[in-house]
Structures are given as structure tokens and as C-alpha cells.
Coordinates of C-alpha atoms in Angstrom, one line a residue:
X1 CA -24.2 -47.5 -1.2
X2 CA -23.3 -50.3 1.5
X3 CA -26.2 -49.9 4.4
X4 CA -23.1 -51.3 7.0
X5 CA -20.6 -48.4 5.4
X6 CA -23.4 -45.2 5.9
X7 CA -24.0 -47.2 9.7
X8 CA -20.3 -46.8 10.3
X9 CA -19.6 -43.4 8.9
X10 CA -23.1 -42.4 10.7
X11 CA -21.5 -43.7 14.5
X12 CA -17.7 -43.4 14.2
X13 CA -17.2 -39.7 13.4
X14 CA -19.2 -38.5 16.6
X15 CA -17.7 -40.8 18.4
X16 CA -14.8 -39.2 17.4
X17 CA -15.8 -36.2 18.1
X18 CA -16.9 -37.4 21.4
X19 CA -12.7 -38.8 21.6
X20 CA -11.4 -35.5 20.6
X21 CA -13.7 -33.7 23.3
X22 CA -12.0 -36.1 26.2
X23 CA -8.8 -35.5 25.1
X24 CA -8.6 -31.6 25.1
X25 CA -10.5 -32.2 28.1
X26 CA -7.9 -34.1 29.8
X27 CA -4.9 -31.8 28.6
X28 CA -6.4 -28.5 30.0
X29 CA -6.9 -30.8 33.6
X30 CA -3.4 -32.0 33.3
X31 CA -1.0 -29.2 31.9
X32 CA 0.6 -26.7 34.7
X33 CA -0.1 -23.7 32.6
X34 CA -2.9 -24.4 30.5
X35 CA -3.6 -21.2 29.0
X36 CA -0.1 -21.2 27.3
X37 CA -2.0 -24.1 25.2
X38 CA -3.6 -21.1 23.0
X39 CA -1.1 -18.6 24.2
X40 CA -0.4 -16.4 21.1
X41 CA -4.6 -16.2 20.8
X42 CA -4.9 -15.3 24.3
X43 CA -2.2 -12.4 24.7
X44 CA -3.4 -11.0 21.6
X45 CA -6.4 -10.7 22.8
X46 CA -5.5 -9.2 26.5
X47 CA -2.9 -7.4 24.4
X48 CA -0.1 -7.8 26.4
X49 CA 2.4 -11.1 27.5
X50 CA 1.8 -13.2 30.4
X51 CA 4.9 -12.5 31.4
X52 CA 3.7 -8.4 31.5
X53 CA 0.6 -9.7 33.2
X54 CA 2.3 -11.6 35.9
X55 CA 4.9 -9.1 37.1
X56 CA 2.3 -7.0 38.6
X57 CA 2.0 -7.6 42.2
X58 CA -1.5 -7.4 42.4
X59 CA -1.6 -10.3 39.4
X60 CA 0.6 -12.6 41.8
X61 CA -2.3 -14.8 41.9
X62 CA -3.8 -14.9 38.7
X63 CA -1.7 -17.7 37.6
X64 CA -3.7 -20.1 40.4
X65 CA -7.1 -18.3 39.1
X66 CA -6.4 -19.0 35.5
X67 CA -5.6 -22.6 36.5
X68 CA -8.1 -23.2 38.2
X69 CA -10.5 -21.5 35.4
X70 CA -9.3 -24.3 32.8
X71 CA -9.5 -27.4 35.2
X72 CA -13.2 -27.0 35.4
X73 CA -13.2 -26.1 31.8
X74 CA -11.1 -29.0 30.9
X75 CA -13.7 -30.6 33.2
X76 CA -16.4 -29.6 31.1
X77 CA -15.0 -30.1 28.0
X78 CA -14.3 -33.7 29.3
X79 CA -17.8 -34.6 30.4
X80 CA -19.0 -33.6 27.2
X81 CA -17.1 -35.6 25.4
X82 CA -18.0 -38.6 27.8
X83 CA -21.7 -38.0 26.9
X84 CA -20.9 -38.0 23.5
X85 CA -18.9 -41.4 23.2
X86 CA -21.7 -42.7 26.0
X87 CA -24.6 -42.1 23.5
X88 CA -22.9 -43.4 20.3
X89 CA -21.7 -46.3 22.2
X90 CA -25.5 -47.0 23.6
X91 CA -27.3 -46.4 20.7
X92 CA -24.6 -46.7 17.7
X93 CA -26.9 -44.5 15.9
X94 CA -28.7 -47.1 15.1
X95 CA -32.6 -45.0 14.4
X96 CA -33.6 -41.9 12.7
X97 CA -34.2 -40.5 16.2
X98 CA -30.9 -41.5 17.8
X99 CA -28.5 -40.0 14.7
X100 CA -31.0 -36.9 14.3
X101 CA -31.2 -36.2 18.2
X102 CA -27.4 -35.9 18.2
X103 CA -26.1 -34.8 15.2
X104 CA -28.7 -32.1 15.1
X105 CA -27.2 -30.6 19.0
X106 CA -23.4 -31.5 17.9
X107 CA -24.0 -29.2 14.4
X108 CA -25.8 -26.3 16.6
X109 CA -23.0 -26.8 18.8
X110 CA -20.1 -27.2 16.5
X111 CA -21.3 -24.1 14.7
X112 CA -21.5 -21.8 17.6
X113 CA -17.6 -22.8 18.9
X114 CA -16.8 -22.0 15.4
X115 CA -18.2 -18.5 15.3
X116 CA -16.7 -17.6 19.2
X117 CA -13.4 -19.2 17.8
X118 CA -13.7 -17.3 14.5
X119 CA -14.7 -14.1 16.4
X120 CA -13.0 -14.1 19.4
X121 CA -9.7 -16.2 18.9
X122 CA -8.8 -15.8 15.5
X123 CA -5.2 -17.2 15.1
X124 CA -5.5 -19.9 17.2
X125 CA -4.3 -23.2 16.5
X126 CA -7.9 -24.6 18.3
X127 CA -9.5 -22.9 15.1
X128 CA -8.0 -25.5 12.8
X129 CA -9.4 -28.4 15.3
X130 CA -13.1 -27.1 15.2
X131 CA -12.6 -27.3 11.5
X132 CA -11.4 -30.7 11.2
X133 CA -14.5 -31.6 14.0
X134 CA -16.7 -29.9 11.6
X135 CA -15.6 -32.2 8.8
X136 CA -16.0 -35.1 10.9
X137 CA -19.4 -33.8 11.4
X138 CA -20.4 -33.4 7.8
X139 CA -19.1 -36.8 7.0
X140 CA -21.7 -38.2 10.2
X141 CA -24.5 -36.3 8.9
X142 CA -24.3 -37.2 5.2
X143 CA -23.7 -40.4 6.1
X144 CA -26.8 -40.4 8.5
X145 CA -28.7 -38.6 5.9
X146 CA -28.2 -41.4 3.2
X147 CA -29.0 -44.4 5.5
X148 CA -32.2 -42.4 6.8
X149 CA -33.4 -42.4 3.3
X150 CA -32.7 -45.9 2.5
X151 CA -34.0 -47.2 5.4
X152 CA -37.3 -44.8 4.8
X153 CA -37.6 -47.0 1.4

């Protein structure tokens, strides 16, 4: 196969990962009510409406904790993603070492969001992204895999 094709299929899908990462990031900094982003997953799993939750006057606040919970999640989740694109974009993944150092975190990572989504958050929509980042992921490593044995020739 076409040594520049494996490069770019080894770089651009955790860089897009990396993209993917700053968006969601972003959107949980930016939305007024963040948590009704995965609200079907998250009231079946309190097992009861925000709506129930937020009449009780003792809850009157919980709205500004929850908000404030997913800005310095988003914040996370945006940083990360920053690291991400910031590595690929340094190295392009162009060793052994730079492709295995990261794709070997990302699919430790990947696979652990997947089983806390999977276990924890079952029917939400977020589910479907992981997977689709997975795939990305898969395509990245084969990729990587290919080029690190032609390149070992």
C-alpha cells in the first residue's frame, strides 16, 4: 500500500479525534443547560425529571452546581482534545514511537469511556460518538500498524 496513504490515515483520524474532543468540549462550556445535552441518559439514571428535581426547594441551586460541574468538564474534555491535535500536529506521527505512544493511551482511553458509557449511560446518544471515535481509532492504528511494518523492512 501507498507509504503517504498509511502516513495520512496513521495522523488524520487522531487528529480527528483530537477535533471531536474540542468540540464537545466547547459545547458543554457554552450551552446554558448542559446536562439536557444527554438528558434522557441522565434522568434515567437519577430516575426522575429535572423538572421533579428542580421544584424542590432545597434543589434551587442545583441548576448553578450542575453548570458549573460541566464547564470544568467541558474544560477538560477541551484540553484534552488540544493535547491531542497539539501532538499530531508536532509530530504527524511521523515514528514508531510517536504513533505507538499515542494511539496506545487514546485505545486505553477510548475503551474505558466506552465501558462507563456502556455501563453507566446506556441510551445515550454520546454512546453512538465513542463508537464512531473508536472506528476512527481502528482506522489510525491499522494504518500505523501497516506503515510500522513497512518501514521495519
Amino acid at each position: 500500500m501507498n507509504p503517504k496513504l498509511l502516513h495520512n490515515l496513521s495522523w488524520i483520524p487522531p487528529f480527528l479525534i483530537g477535533l471531536a474532543s474540542v468540540v464537545l468540549g466547547i459545547t458543554w462550556m457554552i450551552v446554558d443547560e448542559p446536562w439536557l445535552l444527554d438528558q434522557a441518559a441522565n434522568e434515567a439514571t437519577l430516575q426522575l425529571s429535572f423538572q421533579e428535581l428542580f421544584t424542590g426547594g432545597q434543589n434551587a441551586h442545583l441548576p448553578d452546581y450542575l453548570t458549573t460541574i460541566y464547564r470544568f468538564f467541558g474544560l477538560w474534555v477541551l484540553g484534552i482534545g488540544l493535547l491531542i491535535c497539539a501532538y499530531v500536529l508536532v509530530t504527524f506521527m511521523g515514528t514508531p514511537r510517536a504513533r505507538n505512544s499515542l494511539l496506545g493511551v487514546l485505545g486505553i482511553f477510548l475503551l474505558l469511556i466506552l465501558y462507563l458509557a456502556i455501563t453507566r449511560i446506556p441510551i445515550s446518544p454520546f454512546v453512538y460518538l465513542i463508537y464512531g471515535l473508536i472506528f476512527l481509532y481502528l482506522v489510525g492504528l491499522w494504518a500505523s500498524l501497516k506503515l510500522n511494518r513497512e518501514e521495519s523492512l
